[in-house]
Structure formats: structure tokens, C-alpha cells
Coordinates of C-alpha atoms in Angstrom, one line a residue:
X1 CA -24.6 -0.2 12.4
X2 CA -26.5 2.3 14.0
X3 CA -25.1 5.2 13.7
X4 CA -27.0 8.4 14.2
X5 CA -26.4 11.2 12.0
X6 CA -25.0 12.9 15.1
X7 CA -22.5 10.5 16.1
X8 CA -21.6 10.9 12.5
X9 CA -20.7 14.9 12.4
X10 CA -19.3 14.7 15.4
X11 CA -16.9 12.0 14.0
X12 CA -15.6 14.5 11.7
X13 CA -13.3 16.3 13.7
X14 CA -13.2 20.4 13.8
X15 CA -10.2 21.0 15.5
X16 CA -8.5 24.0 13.7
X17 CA -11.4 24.1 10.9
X18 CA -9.4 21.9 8.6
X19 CA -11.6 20.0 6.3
X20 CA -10.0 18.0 3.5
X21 CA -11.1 19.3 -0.4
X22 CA -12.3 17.0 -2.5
X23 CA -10.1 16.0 -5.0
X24 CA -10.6 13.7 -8.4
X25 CA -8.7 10.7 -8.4
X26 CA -7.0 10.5 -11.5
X27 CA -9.8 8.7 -14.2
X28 CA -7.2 7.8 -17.2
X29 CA -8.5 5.1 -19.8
X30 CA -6.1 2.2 -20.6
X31 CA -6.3 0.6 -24.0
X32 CA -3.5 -2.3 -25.4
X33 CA -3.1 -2.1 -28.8
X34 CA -0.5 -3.3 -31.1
X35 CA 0.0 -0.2 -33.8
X36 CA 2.9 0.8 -36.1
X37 CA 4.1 4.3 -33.5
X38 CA 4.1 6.3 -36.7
X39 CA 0.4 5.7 -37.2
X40 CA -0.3 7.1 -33.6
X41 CA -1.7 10.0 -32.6
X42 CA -1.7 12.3 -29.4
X43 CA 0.9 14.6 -27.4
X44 CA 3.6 12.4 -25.8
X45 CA 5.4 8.7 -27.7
X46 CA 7.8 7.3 -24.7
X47 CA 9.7 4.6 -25.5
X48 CA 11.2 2.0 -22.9
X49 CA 14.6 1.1 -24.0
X50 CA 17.2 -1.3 -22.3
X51 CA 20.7 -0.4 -22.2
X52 CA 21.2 -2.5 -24.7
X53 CA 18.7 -1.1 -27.1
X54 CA 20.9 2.0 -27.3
X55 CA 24.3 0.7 -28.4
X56 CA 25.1 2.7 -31.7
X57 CA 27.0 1.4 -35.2
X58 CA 30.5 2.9 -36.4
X59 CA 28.8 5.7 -37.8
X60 CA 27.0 6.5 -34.6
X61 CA 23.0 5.6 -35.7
X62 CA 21.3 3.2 -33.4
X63 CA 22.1 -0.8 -34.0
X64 CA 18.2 -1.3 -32.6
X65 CA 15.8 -1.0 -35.3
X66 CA 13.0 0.3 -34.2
X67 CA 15.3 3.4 -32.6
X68 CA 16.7 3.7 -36.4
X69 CA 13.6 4.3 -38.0
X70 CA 12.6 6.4 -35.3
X71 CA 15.4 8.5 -35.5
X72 CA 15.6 8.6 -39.5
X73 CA 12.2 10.3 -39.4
X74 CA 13.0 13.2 -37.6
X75 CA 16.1 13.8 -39.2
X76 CA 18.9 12.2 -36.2
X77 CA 17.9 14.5 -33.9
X78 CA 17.4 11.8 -31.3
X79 CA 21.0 10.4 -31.4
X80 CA 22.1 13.6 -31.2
X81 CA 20.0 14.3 -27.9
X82 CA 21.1 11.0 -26.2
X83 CA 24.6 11.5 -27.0
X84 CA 24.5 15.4 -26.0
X85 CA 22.6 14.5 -22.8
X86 CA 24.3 11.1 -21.8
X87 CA 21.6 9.2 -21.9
X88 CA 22.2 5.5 -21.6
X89 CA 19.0 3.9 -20.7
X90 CA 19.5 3.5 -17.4
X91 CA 16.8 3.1 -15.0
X92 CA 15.1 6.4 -14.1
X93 CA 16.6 8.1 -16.8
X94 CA 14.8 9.6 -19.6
X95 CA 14.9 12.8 -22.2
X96 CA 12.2 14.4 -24.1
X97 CA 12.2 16.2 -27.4
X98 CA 9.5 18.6 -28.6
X99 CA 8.8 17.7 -32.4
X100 CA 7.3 19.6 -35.0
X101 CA 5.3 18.3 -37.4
X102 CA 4.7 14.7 -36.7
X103 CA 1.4 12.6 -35.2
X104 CA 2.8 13.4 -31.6
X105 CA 3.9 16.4 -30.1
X106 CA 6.7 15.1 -27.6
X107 CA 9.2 11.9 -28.0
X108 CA 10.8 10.6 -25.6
X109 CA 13.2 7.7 -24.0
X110 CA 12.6 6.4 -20.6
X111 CA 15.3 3.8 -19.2
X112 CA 14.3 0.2 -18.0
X113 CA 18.1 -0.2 -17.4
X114 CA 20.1 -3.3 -17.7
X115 CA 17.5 -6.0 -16.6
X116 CA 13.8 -5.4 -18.7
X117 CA 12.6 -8.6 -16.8
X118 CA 11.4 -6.5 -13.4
X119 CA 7.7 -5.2 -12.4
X120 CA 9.9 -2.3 -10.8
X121 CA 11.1 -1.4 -14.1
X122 CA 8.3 -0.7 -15.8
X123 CA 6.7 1.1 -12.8
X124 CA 9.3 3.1 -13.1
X125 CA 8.4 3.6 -16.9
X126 CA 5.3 4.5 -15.5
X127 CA 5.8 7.1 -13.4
X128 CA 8.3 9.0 -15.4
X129 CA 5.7 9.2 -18.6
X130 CA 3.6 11.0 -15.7
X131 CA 5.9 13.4 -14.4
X132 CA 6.5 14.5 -18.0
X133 CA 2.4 14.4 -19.0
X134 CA 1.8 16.6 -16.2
X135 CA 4.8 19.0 -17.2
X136 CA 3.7 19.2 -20.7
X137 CA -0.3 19.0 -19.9
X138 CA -0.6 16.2 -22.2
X139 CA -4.4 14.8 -22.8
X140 CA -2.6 11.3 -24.4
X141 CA 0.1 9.7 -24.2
X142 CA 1.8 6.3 -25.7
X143 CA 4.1 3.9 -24.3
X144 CA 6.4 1.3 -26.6
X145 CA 9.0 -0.5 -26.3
X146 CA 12.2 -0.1 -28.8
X147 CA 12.7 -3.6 -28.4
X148 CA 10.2 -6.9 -27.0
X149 CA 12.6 -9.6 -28.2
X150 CA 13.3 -11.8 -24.7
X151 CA 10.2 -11.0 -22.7
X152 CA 8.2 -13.3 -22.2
X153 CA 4.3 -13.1 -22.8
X154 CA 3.8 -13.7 -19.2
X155 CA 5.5 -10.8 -18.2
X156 CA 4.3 -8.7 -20.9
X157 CA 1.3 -8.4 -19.7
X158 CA 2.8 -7.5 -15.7
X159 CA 4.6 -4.9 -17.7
X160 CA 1.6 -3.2 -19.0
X161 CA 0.1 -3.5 -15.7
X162 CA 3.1 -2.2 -14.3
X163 CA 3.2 0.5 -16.7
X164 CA -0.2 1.6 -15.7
X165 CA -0.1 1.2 -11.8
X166 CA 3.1 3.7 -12.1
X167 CA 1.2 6.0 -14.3
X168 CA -1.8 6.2 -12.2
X169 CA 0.1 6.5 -9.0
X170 CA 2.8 9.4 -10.6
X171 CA -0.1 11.6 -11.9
X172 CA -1.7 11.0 -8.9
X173 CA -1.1 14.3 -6.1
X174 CA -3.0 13.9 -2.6
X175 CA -4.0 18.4 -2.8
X176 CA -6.9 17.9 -0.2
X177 CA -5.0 19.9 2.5
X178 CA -3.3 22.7 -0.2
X179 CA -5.9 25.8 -0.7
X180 CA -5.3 25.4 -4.7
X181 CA -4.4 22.8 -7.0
X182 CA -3.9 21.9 -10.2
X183 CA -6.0 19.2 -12.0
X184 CA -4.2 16.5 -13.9
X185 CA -5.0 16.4 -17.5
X186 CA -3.8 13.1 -18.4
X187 CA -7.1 11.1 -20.3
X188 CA -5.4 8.1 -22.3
X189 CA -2.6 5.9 -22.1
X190 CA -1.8 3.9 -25.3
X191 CA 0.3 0.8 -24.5
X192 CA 1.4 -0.7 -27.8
X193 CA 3.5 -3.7 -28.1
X194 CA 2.6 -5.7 -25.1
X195 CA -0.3 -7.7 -26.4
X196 CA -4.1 -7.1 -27.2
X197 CA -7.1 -8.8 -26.5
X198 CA -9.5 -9.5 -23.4
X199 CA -6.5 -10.8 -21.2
X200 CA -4.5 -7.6 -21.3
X201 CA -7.7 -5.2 -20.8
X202 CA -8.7 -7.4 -18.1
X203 CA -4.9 -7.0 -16.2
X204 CA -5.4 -3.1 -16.9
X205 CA -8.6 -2.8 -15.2
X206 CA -7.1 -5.0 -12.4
X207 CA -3.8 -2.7 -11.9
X208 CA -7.1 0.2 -11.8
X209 CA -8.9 -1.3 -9.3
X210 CA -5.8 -2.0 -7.1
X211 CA -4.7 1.7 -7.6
X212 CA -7.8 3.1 -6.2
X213 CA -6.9 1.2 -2.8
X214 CA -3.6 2.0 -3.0
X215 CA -4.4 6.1 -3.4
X216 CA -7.5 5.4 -0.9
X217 CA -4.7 3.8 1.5
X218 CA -2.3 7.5 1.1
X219 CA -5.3 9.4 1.5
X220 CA -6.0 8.1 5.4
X221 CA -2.1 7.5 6.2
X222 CA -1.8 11.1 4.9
X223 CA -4.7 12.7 6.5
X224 CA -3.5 14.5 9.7
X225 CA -4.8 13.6 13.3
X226 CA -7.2 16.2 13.9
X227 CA -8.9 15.0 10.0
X228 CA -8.4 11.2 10.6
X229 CA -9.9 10.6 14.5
X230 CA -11.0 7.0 15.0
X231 CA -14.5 8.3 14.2
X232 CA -13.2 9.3 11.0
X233 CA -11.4 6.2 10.2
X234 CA -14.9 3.8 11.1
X235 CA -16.2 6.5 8.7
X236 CA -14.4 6.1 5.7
X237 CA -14.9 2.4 6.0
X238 CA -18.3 2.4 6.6
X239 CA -18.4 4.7 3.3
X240 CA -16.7 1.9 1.0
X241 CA -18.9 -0.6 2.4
X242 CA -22.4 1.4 1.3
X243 CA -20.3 2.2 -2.2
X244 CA -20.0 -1.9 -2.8
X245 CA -22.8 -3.1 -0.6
X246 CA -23.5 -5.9 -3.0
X247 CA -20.0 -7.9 -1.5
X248 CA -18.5 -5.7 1.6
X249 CA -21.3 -5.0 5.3
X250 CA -19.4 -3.1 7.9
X251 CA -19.8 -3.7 11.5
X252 CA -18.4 -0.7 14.5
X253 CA -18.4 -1.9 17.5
X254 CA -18.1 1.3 20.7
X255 CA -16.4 1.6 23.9
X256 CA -19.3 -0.3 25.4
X257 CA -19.9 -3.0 23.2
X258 CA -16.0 -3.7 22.9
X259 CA -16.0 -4.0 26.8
X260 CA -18.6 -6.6 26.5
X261 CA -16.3 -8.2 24.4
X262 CA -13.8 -7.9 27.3
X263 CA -11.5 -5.9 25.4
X264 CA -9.5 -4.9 28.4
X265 CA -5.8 -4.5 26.7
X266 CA -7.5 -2.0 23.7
X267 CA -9.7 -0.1 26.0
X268 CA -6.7 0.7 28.3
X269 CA -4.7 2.1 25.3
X270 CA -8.1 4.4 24.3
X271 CA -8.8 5.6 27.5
X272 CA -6.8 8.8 27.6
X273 CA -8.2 10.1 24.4
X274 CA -11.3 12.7 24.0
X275 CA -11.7 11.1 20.7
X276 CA -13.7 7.8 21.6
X277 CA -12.2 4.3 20.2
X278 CA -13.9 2.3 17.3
X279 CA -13.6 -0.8 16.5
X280 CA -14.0 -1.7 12.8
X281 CA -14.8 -4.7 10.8
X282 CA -15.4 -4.9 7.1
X283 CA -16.4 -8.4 5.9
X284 CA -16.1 -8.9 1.8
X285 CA -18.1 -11.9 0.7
X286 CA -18.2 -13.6 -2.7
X287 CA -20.9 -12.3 -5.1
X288 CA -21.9 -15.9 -5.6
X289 CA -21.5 -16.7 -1.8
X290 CA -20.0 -20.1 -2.4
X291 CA -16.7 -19.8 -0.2
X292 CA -13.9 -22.1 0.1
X293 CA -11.7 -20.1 2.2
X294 CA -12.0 -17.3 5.2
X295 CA -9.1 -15.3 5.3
X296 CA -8.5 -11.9 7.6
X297 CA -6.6 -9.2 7.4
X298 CA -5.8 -6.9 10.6
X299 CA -4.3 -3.7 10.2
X300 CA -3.2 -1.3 13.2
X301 CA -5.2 1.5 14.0
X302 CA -3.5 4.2 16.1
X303 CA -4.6 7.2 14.7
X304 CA -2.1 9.0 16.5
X305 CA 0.6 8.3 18.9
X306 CA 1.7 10.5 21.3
X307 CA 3.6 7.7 23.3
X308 CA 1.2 7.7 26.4
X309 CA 2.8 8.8 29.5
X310 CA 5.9 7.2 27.9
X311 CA 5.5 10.2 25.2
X312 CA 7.7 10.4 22.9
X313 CA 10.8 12.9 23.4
X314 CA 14.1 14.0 21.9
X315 CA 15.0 14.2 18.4
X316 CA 14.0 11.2 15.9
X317 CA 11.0 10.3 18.3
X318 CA 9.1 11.1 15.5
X319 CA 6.1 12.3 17.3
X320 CA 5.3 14.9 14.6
X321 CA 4.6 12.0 12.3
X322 CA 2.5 9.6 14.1
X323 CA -0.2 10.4 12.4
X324 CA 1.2 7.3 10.0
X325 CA 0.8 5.2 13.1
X326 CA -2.3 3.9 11.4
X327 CA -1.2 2.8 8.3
X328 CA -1.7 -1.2 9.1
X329 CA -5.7 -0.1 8.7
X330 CA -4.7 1.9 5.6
X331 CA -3.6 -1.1 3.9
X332 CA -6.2 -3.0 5.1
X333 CA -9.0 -1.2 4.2
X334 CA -7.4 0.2 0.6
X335 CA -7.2 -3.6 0.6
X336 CA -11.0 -4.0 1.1
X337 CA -11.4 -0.7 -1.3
X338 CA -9.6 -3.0 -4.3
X339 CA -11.4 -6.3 -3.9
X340 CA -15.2 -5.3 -3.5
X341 CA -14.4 -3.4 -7.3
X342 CA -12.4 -6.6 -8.0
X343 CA -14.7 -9.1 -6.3
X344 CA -12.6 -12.6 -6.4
X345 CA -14.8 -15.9 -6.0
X346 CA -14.3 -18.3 -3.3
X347 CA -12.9 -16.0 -0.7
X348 CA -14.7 -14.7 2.3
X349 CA -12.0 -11.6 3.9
X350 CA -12.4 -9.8 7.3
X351 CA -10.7 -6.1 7.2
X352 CA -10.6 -5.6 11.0
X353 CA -9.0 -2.4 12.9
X354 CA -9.1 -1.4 16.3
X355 CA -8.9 2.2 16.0
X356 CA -8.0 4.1 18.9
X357 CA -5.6 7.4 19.5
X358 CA -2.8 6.9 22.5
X359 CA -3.0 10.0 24.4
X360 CA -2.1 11.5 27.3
X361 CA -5.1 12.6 30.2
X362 CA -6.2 12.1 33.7
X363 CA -8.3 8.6 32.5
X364 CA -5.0 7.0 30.8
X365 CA -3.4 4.1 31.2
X366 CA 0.1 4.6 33.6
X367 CA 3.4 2.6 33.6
X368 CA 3.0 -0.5 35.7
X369 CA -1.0 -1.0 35.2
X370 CA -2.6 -4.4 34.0
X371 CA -4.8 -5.1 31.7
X372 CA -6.9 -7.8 30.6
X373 CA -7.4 -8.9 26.8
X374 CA -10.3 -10.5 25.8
X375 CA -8.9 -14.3 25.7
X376 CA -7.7 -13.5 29.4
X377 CA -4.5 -12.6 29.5
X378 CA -3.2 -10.2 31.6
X379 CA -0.5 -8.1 30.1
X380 CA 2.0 -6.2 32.8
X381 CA 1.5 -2.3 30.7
X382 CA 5.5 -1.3 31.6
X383 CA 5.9 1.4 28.5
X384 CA 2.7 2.7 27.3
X385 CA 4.2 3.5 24.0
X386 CA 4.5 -0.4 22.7
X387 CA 0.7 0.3 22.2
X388 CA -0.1 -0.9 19.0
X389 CA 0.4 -4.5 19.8
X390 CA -2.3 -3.9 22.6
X391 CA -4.6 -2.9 20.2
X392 CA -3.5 -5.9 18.1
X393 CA -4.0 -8.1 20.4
X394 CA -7.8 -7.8 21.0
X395 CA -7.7 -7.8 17.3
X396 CA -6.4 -10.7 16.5
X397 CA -8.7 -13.1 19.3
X398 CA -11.6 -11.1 17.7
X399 CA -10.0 -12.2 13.8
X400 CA -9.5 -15.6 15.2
X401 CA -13.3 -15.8 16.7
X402 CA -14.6 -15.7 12.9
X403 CA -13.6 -18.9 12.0
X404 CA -11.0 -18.1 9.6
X405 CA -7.8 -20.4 8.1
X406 CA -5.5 -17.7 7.9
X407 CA -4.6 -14.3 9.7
X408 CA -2.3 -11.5 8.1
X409 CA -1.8 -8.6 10.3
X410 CA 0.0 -5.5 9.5
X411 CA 1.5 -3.1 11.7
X412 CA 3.5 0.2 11.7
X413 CA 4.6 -1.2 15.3
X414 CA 8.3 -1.2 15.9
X415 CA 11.5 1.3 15.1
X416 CA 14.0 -1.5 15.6
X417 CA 12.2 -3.3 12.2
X418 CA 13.8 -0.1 10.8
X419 CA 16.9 -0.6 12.6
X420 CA 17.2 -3.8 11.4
X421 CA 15.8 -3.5 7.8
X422 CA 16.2 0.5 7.0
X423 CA 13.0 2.2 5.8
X424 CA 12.0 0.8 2.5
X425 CA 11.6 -2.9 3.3
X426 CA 8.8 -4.5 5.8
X427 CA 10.1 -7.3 8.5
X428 CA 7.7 -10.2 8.5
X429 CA 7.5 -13.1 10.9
X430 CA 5.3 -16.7 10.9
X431 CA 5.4 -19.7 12.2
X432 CA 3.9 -21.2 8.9
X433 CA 5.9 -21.2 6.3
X434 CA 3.3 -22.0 3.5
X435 CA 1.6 -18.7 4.9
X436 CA 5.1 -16.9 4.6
X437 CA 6.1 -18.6 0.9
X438 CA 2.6 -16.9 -0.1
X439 CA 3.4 -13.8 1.0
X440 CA 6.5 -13.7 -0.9
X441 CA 5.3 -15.1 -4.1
X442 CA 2.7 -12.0 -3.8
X443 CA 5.4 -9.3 -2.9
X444 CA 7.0 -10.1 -6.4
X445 CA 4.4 -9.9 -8.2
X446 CA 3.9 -6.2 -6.9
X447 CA 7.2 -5.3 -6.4
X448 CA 7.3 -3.9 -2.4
X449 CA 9.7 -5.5 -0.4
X450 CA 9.8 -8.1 2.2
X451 CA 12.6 -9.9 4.4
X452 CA 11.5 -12.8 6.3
X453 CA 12.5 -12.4 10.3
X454 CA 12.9 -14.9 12.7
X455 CA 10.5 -15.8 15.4
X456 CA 13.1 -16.6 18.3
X457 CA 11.4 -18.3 21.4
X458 CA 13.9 -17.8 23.8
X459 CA 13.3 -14.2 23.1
X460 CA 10.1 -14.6 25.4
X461 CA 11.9 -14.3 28.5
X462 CA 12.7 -11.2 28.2
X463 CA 8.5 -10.6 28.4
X464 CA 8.0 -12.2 31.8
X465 CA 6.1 -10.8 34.4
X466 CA 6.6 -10.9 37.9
X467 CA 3.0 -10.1 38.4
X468 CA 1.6 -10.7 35.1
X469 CA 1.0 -13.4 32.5
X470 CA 3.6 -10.9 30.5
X471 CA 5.1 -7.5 29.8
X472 CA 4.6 -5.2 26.8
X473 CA 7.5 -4.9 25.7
X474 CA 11.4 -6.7 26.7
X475 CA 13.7 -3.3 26.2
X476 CA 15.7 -2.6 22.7
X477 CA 17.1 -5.7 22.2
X478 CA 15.8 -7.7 19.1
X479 CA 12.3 -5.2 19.7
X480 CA 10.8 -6.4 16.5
X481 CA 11.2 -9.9 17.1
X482 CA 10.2 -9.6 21.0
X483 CA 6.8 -7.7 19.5
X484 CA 6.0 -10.2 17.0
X485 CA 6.0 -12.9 20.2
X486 CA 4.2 -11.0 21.9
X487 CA 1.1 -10.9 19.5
X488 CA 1.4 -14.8 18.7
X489 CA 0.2 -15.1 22.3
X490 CA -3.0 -13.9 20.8
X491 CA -2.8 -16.0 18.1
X492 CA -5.7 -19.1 18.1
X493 CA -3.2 -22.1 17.1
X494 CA -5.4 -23.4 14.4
X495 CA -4.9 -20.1 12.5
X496 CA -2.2 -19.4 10.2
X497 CA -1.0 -16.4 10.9
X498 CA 1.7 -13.9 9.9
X499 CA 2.9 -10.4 11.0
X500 CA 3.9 -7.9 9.0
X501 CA 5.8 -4.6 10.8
X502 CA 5.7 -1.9 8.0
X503 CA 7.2 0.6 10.3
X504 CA 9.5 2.3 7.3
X505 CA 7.7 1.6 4.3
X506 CA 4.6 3.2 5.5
X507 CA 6.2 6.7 5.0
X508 CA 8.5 8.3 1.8
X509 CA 10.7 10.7 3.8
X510 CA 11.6 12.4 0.7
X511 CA 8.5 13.2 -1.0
X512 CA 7.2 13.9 2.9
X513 CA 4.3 11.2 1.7
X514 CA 2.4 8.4 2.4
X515 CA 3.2 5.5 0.0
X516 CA 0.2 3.0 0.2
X517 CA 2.5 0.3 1.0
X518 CA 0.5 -3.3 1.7
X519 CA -2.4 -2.8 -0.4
X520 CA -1.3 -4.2 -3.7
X521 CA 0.3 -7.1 -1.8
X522 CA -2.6 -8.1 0.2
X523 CA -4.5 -7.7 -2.9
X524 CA -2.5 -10.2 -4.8
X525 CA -2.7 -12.1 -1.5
X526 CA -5.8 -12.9 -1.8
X527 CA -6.5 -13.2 -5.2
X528 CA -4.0 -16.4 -5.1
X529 CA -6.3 -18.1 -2.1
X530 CA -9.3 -17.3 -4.3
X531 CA -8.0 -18.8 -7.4

């Protein structure tokens, strides 16, 4: 790599003295068991019940049995609570009693509403056990459910995945940039009644592994500008390399070696910036090194956006939060994070960003310049904001170059996706549609959401140049669609590709948060080309 241990501190940045704390990522041990609940033992029983589990009798005591000799132990006092505090089992509801006198300190009911057959359910089941463990400072906690007639083994075990993933991520808090902070307390997590044995341990410590990409993926989206530079960024992903050396070697190509690399249409989008560009490249490969198939994944780097001399102005510009604007490489790396713990056979994986900050400066690219990528095309440069597909595009020749079957890239690169599609779902386009089927069979396995958008051709002429081989960008019309054409030019034809613009569900507006999206998908991605 050679980097000096100067070039290193001086990829930290210093602006405003801000260094991020370290904080402990949540270390909770999962274990499946299948108990009777009134052996167990610990501070916090939450049941998951349907809305059908809490239909009562005639005499008003629960019809379910499990809630009946439940509630005949401590005396009725739950079907007074859920009756008092109109509790129905919906989803996201749930009530808590503090108990005397019994194994466990707290009960509780958390709602998986009508339908117990979704991954989003039990995430949700999750999550709420977490908000309430960190209320209570509970060490231990058990999850059950009141009733497991009609789910199928296959999902039980997604469920007690699920249920873990959502407790991991809700006791999780990113406190690096707070000047105190709580530690969470949480230790173990009992989940009875969803199978035992090797299988189940094995999904847990899978859902483990794919949360510690997800919260690595939150940290960088999170981390402001003046933190995350592109230094930073080739930083952090150098780090997870050295941590899982044994399967992940990490390559950072410079300004100078990317121009060798004729990387005219990234360079122009970095030259503005004080903060120097760095190209990244993380290549996972099998522990047994037999490999069947080369897959990459390309994530956008921008580690701010400022909009170039098309900055961004007016209200919803959004320029205060494009630090997110690199959250494509957030999902790519947490990606890369998940799989070296995970390490999947068969599969040889390139995590590739071209990092970069669009600024504003004497150097920068103006409206109206050309630039050249690196397979030759010139690109007509007439709104220096639509920069993240120029990043992209050297990107994706350079993915292509590695003699892979399949490209994913994944981009926070258009508002019109959230136009079109609002801000919790991610617009994806492909003209494969094996490559897009696999994408969805992975997005329900993990729950985030994905809508399939169409890759119009006649769109393109709206990208013609009268001096170029193309524009950046055709105007507001159908501006997700026109971008996605736009990087297929880019595209070797023997690739599969697909394009993912994550432009709203990079970012939860009302926790003011990062939410990690794209790293459990691209996990699961790959996991089904390795098997």
C-alpha cells in the first residue's frame, strides 16, 4: 500500500479538533434454547404475541394458553394491563410490568401484529426488547413466543435471527461525537421457542456478523465531513483489511496513479478539494482460494457534496446533510466488514470506491468542461453537481477490468429516486433480470426495500452532446432513470450489472441517523452466489 505513517495522520482530518470517541459496539451473547419461561431466569421475559394470541374468553382470561398460565401466576394482573392500556398486539406495540417475586424482574408483551410470517416483524420484536433493556438497565433478557403454531421451521429460525439483528441494532447508539455517554448493559439474549441446536447458533452468529457491518456502515455515513475525508475513508478500509488479512488485501490507488489509470471523469470531480482523492479497493478471497465466481460491489464515495460550482442552494438542497453522500461505500465496505468474519466459499468480491469530496476552489471543474474517463469517453460536465455518477463511472471500467461476472453498484446519486419512490425504498435498474430476481430474493430475506425501475433507452437523448460523446446529466425529467443510462455507458457488456440509487434510505430523518441500509442485502447477495 505504501502508506507512510505521515500520509496516514494527515488523513485524519483536524478541522475543528473533533476526534470521534471510541465507543463499544454492543457485545451481547445469543443462545436458542427451548425452556419452560417459568424456569427462566434474568431481568426482562417479552413475549411476541399475534393479534390473535390475545383474544380473551367470556370471562375475560386469555383463550391462548401459554398467555393463561402466564397470567394465572401473577394473579391476572396481565389481562388487566392489556385491557387498561389497550393493548392489542399490534405491531410496535408493547407494555411492561414490573413483577415481584418471580425468576424475572419485568414481563412484557411486544406486538408482531396480524401477520407473524414477516422478518420485519420480529425485527421489530427486537428492537422494542432493546429500547425497554436499556430503560430498565437489564443484564438479560428473554424472548418467547405466546404462540409458534403456523410458523414454519424455516422461518423460525429468520425469526430468531431477526429477533437478534433488531436487538443488536436497537441497543446499539453511535455517542462518538457526544462528550458523555452511557454504556449499554444488555449481556444475554435468551430466545426460547424457535429451535436449538447447531443450525440456530450458527444463523445467530450470522445475524452478528452482518450487524457489525451494518453499525460499521452508520458509523462512516454518520461521521461528519471534516472526521470522514477521503483519507479517512481509504483509512477505515485499510483498517478492516489488516483486522481479516487472512481473506480481505486492500489496494489505494492516489491522484497520480489514478491518472495513470486515465481517470479523467473522477479526477475532474476531486480537483477542487484540499482533501486529496483516494481510490479504494478491498478484494475478499475465499479462505480455501478455490473460486467459482468474481463478483463486485461499487459503492459511491463522495464524502461530501457541496454541489461544485452548481452548489447547492435554497431550502431542501440538503447541503447540510451531504455528508451521507458517501453511503454507497458505507454499504460496501460494512459489506466487506460482514463477509471477511463470515468468510463464504467460492466467492471472490471486489469492494471498490472512488472516494473523493466535490468542492468548490480555483482548480475545480466549471459548467461546460470535458472530461475523459478511463475507457475513453468524453463526458460534456454541464451541472457539476450530477457528480457521483462521474466518480462511478471510472469505478465501474476499473470493477469491470477485474474479470468479474457480475457488478452491483450502489449509489446515494439522485433526488428524483426520492421523488419517485419516497425515502424509505431504493430504485434499482438492470438490464439482466437474473441479476435483478437475485437482488430481490435477497431484499426479503433482510427486509429493506426495493422497487425495480425501468431502464428506458429513448431516455438517452436527452444526454447528447453537441460536443461530447455525452452530457451529465438530461434536466429533471425521469433523473433517476436518465443517471442509471448514464453509468451503463460504463458498463463492459459481458458484465452483469445492476444499479442501486439509495438516495432516501441512506438517511432516517426522524432519528437524524444513518440507517446502514445495503449491507445486510449485499451480504445475503453474496452468500447466495457462494452457495
Amino acid at each position: 500500500m505504501g502508506h507512510s505513517a505521515v500520509a496516514a495522520t494527515a488523513a485524519l482530518a483536524t478541522l475543528g479538533l473533533t476526534k470521534p470517541a471510541d465507543i463499544e459496539i454492543p457485545q451481547i451473547t445469543f443462545t436458542a434454547m427451548e425452556v419452560d419461561f417459568s424456569e427462566w431466569k434474568g431481568d426482562l421475559l417479552a413475549v411476541a404475541v399475534s393479534e390473535k394470541d390475545m383474544k380473551k374468553d367470556s370471562d375475560s382470561k386469555f383463550q391462548n394458553v401459554f398467555l393463561k398460565r402466564l397470567d394465572d401466576k401473577i394473579g391476572g394482573l396481565l389481562a388487566e394491563a392489556v385491557t387498561e392500556e389497550d393493548f392489542t398486539g399490534k405491531a410496535g406495540q408493547s407494555t411492561f410490568l414490573r413483577l415481584p417475586g418471580l425468576g424475572f424482574k419485568r414481563l412484557g408483551l411486544v406486538g408482531l401484529g396480524s401477520s407473524s410470517s414477516t422478518v420485519a416483524a420480529y425485527r421489530g420484536i427486537g428492537e422494542a426488547v432493546a429500547g425497554v433493556a436499556k430503560a430498565a438497565q437489564a443484564n438479560s433478557v428473554a424472548v418467547c413466543l405466546a404462540s409458534s403454531d403456523g410458523i414454519p421451521e424455516e422461518l423460525k429460525i429468520n425469526a430468531a435471527s431477526a429477533i437478534a439483528s433488531g436487538t443488536i441494532l436497537g441497543v446499539y447508539e453511535d455517542n462518538r461525537f457526544r462528550s458523555d455517554s452511557k454504556k449499554p448493559m444488555l449481556k444475554t439474549v435468551d430466545i426460547i421457542g424457535f429451535g436449538s441446536g447447531t443450525v440456530v447458533d450458527q444463523k445467530l452468529k450470522y445475524a452478528t456478523d452482518v450487524c457489525s457491518g451494518v453499525i460499521f456502515g452508520k458509523e462512516l455515513v454518520n461521521a461528519p465531513a471534516n472526521v470522514l475525508t477521503p483519507g479517512a475513508l481509504a483509512e477505515e478500509a485499510s483498517k478492516i483489511a489488516t483486522l481479516y488479512s487472512d481473506v480481505l488485501a486492500a489496494t489505494i490507488l492516489d491522484a497520480e496513479q489514478c491518472k495513470e489509470l486515465k481517470m479523467g471523469s473522477y479526477l475532474g470531480v476531486a480537483a477542487a478539494s484540499s482533501n486529496p482523492p483516494h481510490f479504494i479497493h478491498l478484494c475478499y478471497k475465499p479462505p480455501n482460494g478455490d473460486v467459482k465466481r468474481k463478483l463486485a460491489i461499487v459503492g459511491k464515495g463522495l464524502t461530501f457534496d457541496s454541489g461544485g460550482y452548481n452548489i447547492k442552494t435554497g431550502p431542501g438542497c440538503s447541503i447540510e446533510t451531504m455528508k451521507v453522500d458517501m453511503g454507497g461505500a458505507a454499504a460496501a465496505f460494512g459489506a466487506a466488514k460482514a463477509l471477511a468474519q463470515i468468510k463464504p466459499p467460492g466467492v471472490e468480491v471486489h469492494f471498490i470506491s472512488a472516494a473523493c469530496e466535490n468542492m468548490i476552489s480555483g482548480t475545480g471543474m466549471r459548467p461546460g468542461d470535458i472530461v475523459t474517463a478511463s475507457n475513453g469517453k468524453t463526458i460534456e460536465v454541464n451541472n457539476t453537481d450530477a457528480e457521483g455518477r462521474l466518480t462511478l463511472a471510472d469505478a465501474l471500467v476499473y470493477a469491470c477490468n477485474q474479470g468479474i461476472d457480475k457488478v452491483v453498484d450502489l449509489a446515494t446519486l439522485t433526488g428524483a429516486c426520492i421523488v419517485a419512490l419516497g425515502p424509505s425504498i431504493a430504485g434499482f435498474y438492470s438490464p439482466s433480470d437474473d441479476l435483478a430476481k437475485e437482488i430481490v430474493i435477497a431484499s426479503e430475506v433482510t427486509g429493506e426495500k426495493f422497487w425495480r425501475m425501468p431502464l428506458e433507452e429513448s431516455y438517452w437523448e436527452s444526454m447528447k452532446s453537441g460536443v461530447a460523446d455525452m452530457v451529465n446529466t438530461g434536466g429533471r425529467q425521469g433523473g433517476s432513470i436518465t443517471a442509471a443510462l448514464f453509468l451503463k455507458q460504463f458498463v463492459n457488456e459481458k458484465v452483469q450489472w445492476l444499479h442501486i440509487d439509495m438516495a432516501g434510505p441512506v438517511w432516517n430523518d426522524k432519528k437524524r441517523a444513518a440507517t446502514g441500509f445495503g449491507v445486510s442485502t449485499l451480504v445475503e447477495w453474496v452468500m447466495k452466489n457462494s452457495s
